[in-house]
PDB file of C-alpha atoms in Angstrom:
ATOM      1  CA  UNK A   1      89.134  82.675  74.577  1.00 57.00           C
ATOM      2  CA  UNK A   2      85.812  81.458  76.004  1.00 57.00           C
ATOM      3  CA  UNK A   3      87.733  80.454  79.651  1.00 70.00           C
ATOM      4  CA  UNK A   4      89.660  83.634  79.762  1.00 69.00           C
ATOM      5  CA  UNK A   5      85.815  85.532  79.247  1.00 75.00           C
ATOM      6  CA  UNK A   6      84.373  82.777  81.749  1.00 94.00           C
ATOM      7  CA  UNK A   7      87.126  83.368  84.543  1.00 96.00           C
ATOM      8  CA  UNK A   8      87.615  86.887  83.758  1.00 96.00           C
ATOM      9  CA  UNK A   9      83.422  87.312  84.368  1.00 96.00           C
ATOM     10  CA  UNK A  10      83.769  84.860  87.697  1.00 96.00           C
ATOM     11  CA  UNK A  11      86.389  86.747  89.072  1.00 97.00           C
ATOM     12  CA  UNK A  12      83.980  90.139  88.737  1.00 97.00           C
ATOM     13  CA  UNK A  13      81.099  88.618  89.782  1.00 96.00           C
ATOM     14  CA  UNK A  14      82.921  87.002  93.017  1.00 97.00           C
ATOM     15  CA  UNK A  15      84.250  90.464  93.787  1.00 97.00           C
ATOM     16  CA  UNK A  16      80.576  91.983  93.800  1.00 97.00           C
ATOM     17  CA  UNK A  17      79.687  89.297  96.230  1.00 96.00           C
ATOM     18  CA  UNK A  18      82.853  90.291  98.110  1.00 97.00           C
ATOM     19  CA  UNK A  19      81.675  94.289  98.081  1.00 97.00           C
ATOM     20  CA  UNK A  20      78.517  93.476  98.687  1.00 97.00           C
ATOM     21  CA  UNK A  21      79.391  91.669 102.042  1.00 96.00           C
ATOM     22  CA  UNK A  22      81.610  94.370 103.029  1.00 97.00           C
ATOM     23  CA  UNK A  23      78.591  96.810 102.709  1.00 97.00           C
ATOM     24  CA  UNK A  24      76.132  94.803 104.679  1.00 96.00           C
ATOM     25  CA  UNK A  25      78.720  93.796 107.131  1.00 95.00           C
ATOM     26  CA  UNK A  26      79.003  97.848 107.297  1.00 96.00           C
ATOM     27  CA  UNK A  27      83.199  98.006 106.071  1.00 97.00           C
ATOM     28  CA  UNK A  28      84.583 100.034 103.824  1.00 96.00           C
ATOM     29  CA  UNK A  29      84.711  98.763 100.437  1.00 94.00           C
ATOM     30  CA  UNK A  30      88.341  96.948 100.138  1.00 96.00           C
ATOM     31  CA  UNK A  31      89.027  95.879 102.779  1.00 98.00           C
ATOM     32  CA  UNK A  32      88.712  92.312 101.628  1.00 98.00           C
ATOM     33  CA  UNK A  33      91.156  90.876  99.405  1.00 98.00           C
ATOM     34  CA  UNK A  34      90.543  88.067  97.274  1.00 98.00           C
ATOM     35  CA  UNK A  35      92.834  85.098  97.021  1.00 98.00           C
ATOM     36  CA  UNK A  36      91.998  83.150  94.010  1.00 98.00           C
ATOM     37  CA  UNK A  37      93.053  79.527  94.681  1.00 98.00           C
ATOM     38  CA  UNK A  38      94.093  78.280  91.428  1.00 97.00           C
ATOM     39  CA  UNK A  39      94.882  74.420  92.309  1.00 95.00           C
ATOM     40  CA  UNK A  40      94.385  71.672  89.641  1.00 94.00           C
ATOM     41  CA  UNK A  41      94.152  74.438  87.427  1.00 95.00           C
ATOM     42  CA  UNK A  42      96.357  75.023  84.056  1.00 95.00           C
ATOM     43  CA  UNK A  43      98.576  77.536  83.995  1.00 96.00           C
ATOM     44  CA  UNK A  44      96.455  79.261  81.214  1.00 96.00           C
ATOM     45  CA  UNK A  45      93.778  79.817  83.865  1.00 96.00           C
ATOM     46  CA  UNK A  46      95.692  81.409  85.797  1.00 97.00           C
ATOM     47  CA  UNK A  47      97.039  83.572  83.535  1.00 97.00           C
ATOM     48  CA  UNK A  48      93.924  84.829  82.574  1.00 96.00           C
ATOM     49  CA  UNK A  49      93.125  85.665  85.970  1.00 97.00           C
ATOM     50  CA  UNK A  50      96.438  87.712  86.381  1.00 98.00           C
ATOM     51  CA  UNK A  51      95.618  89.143  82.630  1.00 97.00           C
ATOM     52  CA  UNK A  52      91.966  90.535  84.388  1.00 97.00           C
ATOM     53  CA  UNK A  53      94.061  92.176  87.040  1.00 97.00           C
ATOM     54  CA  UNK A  54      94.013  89.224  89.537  1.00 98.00           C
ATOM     55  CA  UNK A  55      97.267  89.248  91.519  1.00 98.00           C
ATOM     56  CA  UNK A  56      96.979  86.992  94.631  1.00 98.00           C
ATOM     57  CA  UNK A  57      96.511  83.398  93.679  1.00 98.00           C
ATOM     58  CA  UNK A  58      96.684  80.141  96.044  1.00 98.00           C
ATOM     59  CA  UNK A  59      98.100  77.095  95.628  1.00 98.00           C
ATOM     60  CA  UNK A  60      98.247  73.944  97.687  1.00 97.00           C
ATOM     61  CA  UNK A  61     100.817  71.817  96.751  1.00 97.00           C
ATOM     62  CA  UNK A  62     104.401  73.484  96.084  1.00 98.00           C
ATOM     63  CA  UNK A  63     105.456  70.993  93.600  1.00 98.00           C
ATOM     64  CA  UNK A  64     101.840  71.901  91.327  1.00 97.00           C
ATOM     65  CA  UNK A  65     102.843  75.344  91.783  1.00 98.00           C
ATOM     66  CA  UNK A  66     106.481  74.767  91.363  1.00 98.00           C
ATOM     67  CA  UNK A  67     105.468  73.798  87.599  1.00 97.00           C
ATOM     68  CA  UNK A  68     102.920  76.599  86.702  1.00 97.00           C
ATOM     69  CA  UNK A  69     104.221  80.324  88.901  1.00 98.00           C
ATOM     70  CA  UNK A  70     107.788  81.179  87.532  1.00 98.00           C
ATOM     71  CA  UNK A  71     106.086  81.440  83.853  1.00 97.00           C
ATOM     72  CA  UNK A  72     103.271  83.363  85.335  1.00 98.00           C
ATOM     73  CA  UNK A  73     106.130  85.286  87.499  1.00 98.00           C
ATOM     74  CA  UNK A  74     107.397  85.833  83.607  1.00 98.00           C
ATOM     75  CA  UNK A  75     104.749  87.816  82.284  1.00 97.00           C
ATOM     76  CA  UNK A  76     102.830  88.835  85.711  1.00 98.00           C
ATOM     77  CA  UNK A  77     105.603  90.097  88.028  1.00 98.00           C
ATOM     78  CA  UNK A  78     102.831  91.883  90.056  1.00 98.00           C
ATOM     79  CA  UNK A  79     101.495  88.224  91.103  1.00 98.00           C
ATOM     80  CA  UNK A  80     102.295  86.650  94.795  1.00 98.00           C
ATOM     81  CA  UNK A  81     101.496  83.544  95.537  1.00 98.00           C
ATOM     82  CA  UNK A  82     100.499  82.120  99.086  1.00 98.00           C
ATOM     83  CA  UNK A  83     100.954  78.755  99.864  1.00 98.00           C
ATOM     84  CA  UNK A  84      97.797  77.559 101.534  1.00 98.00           C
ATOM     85  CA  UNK A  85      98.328  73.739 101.823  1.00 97.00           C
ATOM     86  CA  UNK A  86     100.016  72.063 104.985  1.00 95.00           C
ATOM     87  CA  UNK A  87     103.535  72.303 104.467  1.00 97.00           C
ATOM     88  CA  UNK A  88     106.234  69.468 104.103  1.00 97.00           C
ATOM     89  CA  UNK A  89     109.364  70.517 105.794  1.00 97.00           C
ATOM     90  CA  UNK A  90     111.142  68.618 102.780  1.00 98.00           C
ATOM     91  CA  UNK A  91     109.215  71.161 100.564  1.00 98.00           C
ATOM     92  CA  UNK A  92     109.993  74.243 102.253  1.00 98.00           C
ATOM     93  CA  UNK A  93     112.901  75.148 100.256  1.00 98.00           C
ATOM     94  CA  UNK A  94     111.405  74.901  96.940  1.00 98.00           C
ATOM     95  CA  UNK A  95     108.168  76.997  98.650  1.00 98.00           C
ATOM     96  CA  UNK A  96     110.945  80.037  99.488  1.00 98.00           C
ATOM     97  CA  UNK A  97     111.763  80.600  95.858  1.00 98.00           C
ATOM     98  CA  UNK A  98     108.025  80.754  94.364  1.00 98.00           C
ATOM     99  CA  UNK A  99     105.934  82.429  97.194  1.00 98.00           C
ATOM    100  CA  UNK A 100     105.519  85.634  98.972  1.00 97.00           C
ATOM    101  CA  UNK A 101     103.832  84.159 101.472  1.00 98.00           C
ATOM    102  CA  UNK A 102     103.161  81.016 103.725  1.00 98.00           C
ATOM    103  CA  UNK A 103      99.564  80.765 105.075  1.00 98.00           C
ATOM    104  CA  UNK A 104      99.670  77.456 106.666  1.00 97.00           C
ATOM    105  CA  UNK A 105     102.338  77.620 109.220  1.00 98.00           C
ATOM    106  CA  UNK A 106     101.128  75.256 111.736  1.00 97.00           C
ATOM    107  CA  UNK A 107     104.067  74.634 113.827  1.00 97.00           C
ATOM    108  CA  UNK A 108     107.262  76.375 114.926  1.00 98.00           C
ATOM    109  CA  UNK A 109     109.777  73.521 113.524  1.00 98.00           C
ATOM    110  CA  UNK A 110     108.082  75.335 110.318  1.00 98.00           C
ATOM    111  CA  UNK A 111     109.177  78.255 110.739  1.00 98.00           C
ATOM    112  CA  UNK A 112     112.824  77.230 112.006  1.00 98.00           C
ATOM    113  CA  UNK A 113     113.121  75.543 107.933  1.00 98.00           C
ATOM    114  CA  UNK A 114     111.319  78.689 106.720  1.00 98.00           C
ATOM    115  CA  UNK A 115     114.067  80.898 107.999  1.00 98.00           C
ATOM    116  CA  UNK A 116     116.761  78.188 107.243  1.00 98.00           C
ATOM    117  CA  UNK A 117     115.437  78.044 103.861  1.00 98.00           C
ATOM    118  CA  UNK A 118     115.138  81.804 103.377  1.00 98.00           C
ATOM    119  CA  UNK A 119     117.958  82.940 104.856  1.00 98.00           C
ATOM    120  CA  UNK A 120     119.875  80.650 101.686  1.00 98.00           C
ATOM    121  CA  UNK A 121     118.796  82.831  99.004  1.00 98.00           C
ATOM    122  CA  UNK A 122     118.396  85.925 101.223  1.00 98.00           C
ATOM    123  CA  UNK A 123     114.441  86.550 100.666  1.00 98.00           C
ATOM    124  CA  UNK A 124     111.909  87.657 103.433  1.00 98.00           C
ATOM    125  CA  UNK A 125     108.689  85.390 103.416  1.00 98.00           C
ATOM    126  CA  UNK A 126     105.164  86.476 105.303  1.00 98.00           C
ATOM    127  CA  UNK A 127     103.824  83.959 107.412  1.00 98.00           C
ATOM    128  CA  UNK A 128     100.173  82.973 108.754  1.00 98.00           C
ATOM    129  CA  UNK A 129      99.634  81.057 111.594  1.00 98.00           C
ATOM    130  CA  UNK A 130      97.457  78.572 110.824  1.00 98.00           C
ATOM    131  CA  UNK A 131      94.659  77.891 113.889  1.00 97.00           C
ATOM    132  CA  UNK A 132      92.856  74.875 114.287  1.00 93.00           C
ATOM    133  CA  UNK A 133      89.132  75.971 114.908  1.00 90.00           C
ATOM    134  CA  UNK A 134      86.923  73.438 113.489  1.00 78.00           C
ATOM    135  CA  UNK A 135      86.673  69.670 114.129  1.00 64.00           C
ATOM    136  CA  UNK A 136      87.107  68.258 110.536  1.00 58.00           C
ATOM    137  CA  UNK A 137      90.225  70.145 109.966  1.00 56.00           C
ATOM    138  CA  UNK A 138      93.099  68.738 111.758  1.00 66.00           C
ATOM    139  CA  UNK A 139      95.827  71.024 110.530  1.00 80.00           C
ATOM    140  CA  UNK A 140      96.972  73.861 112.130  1.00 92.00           C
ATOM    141  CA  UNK A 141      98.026  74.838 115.850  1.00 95.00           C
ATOM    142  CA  UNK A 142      95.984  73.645 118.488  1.00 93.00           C
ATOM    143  CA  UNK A 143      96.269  76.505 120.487  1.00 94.00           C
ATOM    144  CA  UNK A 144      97.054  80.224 121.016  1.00 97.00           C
ATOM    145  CA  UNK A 145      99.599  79.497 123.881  1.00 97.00           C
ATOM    146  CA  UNK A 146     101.355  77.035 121.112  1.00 97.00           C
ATOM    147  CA  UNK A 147     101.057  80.798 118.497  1.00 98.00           C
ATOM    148  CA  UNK A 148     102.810  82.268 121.520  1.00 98.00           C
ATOM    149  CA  UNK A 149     105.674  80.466 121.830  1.00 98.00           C
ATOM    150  CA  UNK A 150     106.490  81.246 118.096  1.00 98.00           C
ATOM    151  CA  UNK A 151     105.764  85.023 118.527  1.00 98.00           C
ATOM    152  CA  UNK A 152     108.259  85.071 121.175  1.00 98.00           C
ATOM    153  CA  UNK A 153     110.880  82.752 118.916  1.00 98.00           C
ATOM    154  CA  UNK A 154     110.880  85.216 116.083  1.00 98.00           C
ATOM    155  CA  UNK A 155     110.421  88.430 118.638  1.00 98.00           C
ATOM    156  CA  UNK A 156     114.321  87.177 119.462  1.00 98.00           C
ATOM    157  CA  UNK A 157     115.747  87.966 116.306  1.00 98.00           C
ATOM    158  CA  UNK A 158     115.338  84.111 115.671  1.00 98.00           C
ATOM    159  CA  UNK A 159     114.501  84.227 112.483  1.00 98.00           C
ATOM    160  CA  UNK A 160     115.027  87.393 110.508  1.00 98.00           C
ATOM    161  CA  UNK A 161     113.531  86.956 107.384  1.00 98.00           C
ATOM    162  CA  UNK A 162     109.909  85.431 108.543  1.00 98.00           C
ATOM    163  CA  UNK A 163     107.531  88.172 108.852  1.00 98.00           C
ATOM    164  CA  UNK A 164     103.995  87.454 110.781  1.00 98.00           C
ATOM    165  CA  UNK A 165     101.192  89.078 108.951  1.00 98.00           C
ATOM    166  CA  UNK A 166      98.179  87.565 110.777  1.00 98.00           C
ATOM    167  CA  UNK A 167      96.460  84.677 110.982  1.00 98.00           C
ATOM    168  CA  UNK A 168      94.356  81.262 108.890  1.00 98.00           C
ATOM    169  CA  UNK A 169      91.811  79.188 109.836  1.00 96.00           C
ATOM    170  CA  UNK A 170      89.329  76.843 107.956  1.00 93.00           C
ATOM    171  CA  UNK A 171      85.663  76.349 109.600  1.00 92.00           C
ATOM    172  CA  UNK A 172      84.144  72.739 109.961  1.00 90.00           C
ATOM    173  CA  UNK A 173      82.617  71.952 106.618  1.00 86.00           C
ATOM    174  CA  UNK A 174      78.604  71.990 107.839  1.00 89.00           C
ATOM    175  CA  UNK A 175      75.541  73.664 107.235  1.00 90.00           C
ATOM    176  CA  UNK A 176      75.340  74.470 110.506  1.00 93.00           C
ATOM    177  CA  UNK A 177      75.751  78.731 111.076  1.00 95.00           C
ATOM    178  CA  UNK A 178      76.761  78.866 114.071  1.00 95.00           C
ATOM    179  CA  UNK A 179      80.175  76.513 113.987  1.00 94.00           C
ATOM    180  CA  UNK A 180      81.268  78.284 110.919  1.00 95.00           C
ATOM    181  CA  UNK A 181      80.845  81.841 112.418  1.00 97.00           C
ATOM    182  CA  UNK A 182      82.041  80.162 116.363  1.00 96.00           C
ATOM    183  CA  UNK A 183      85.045  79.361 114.056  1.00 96.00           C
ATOM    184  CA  UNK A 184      86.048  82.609 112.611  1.00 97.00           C
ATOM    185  CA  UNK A 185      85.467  84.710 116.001  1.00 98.00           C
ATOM    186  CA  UNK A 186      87.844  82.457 117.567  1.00 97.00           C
ATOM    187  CA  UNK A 187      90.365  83.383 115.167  1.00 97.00           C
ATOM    188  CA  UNK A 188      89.528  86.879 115.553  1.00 98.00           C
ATOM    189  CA  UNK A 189      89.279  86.794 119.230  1.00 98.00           C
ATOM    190  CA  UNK A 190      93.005  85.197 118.844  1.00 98.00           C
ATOM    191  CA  UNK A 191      94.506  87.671 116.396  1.00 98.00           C
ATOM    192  CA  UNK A 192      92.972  90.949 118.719  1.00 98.00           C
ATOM    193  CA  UNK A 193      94.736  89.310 121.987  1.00 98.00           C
ATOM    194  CA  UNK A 194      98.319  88.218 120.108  1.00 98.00           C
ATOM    195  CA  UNK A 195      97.895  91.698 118.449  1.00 98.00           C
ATOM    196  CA  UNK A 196      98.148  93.500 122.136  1.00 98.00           C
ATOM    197  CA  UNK A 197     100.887  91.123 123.359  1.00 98.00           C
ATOM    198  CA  UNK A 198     102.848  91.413 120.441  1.00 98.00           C
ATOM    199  CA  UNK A 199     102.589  95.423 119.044  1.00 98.00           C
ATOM    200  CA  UNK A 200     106.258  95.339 117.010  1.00 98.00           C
ATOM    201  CA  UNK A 201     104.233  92.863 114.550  1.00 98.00           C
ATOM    202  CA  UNK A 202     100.704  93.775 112.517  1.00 98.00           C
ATOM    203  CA  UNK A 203      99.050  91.190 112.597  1.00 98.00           C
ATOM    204  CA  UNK A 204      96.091  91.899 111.234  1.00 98.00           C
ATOM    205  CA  UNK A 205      95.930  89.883 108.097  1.00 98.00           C
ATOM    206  CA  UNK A 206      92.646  87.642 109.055  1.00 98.00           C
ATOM    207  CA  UNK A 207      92.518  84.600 106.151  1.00 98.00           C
ATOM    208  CA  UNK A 208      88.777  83.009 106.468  1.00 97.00           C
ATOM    209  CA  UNK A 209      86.319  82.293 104.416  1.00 96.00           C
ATOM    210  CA  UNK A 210      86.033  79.852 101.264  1.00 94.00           C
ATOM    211  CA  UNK A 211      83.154  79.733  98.441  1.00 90.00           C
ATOM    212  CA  UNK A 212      80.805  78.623 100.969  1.00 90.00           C
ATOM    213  CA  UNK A 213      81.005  80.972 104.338  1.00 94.00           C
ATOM    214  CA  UNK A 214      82.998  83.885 103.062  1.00 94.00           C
ATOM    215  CA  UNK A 215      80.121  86.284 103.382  1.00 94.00           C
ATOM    216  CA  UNK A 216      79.713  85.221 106.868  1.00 96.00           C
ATOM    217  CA  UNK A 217      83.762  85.452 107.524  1.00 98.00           C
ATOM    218  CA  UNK A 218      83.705  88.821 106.278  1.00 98.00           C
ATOM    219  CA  UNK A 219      81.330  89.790 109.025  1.00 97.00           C
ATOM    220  CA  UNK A 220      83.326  88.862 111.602  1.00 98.00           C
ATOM    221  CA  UNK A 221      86.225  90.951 110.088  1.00 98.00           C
ATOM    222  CA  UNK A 222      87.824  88.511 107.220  1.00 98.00           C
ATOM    223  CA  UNK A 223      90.427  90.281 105.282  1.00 98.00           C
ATOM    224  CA  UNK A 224      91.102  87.390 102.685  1.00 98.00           C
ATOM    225  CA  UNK A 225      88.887  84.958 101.373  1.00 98.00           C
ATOM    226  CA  UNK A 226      90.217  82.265  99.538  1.00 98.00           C
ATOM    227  CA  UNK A 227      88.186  81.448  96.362  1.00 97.00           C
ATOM    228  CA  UNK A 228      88.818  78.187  93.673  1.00 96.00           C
ATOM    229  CA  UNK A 229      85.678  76.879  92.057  1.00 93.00           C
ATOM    230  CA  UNK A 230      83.520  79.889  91.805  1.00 93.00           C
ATOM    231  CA  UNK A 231      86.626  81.849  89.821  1.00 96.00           C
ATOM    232  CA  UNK A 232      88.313  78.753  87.823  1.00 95.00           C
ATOM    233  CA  UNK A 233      85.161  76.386  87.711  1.00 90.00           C
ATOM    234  CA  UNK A 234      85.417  72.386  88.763  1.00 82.00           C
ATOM    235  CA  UNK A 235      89.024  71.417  89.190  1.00 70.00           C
ATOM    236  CA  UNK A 236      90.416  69.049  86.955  1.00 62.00           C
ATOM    237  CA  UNK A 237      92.450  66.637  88.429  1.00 53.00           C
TER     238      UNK A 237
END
């Protein structure tokens, strides 16, 4: 009872700090979602999360997640879960049947398993592309003509049930400002050009921002931050 009241008063005082940025960042209050990343965490924690009204939750490994989401499923049916970890091909099928959505497509042999995977038990799953913006991160595409070629692979009917929602970074970890926010404005700057090249997808899912640097990624027009410790507390590994 004491972790559900801990979580359950994390989770409101993480979307406060969420509101709050919106306001001084001068959005409408909302327009941030929060994805609580519930890795290394029992399944109890997340269910008393989802029991607070929590409904997006992260995880980074599919086999961790594998073991905890189709009891939560069970009780929460209004829960999605986003896979935020790099991806496996070998794990892709078993990633199909628990999540809604992929964040950390990083390359298009990805999304070729995605759709094989999919297309097996007939279920549509959102995709992010995953950007590489920041030096100590090495996943993720290494550039927006390498985003391109993908748009154009699922723009011919290549893959019918992916759906691009927008678009996932993670900023160098440093203290330094001005990486983190030269991070998530090239991610923006990315997502408003592939936005006008490609108008028969929206695109404008924008995932950036962790414990650290979300206020800052909400400034420059975050519209998920992905949140672990400050919700669940230390992970326990």
């Amino acid at each position: 009872m004491e972790e559900k009241f801990c979580i359950s008063k994390n989770l409101d005082l993480v979307s406060e700090k969420i509101h709050e940025a919106e306001r001084n960042a001068g959005r409408k209050e909302g327009s941030v979602r929060l994805l609580a990343v519930s890795k290394f965490h029992p399944v109890d924690s997340v269910f008393a999360a989802a029991s607070w009204g929590q409904t997006l939750f992260g995880e980074n490994r599919v086999q961790e997640a594998s073991g905890k989401f189709p009891e939560v499923f069970e009780k929460y049916p209004e829960v999605k879960l986003h896979i935020i970890g790099q991806l496996q091909t070998n794990k892709v099928k078993a990633a199909v049947k628990i999540a809604d959505t992929i964040q950390s497509v990083d390359r298009l042999d990805l999304i070729k398993e995605i759709e094989k995977q999919a297309s097996k038990i007939n279920r549509v799953i959102n995709i992010f592309f995953e950007l590489h913006t920041g030096e100590e991160s090495k996943s993720g595409f290494s550039s927006k003509e390498e985003i391109v070629d993908a748009l154009n692979y699922i723009a011919e009917g290549n893959a019918p049930h992916v759906v691009p929602k927008g678009f996932m970074t993670m900023a160098p970890f440093t203290e330094d400002e001005a990486l983190v926010r030269k991070s998530f404005v090239t991610l923006r700057t990315v997502r408003d050009e592939l936005q006008s090249s490609f108008p028969q997808f929206d695109l404008s899912e924008l995932s950036m921002g962790m414990s650290g640097d979300y206020e800052i990624a909400i400034e420059e027009g975050s519209t998920m931050v992905r949140v672990g410790t400050a919700i669940f507390g230390e992970r326990q590994y």
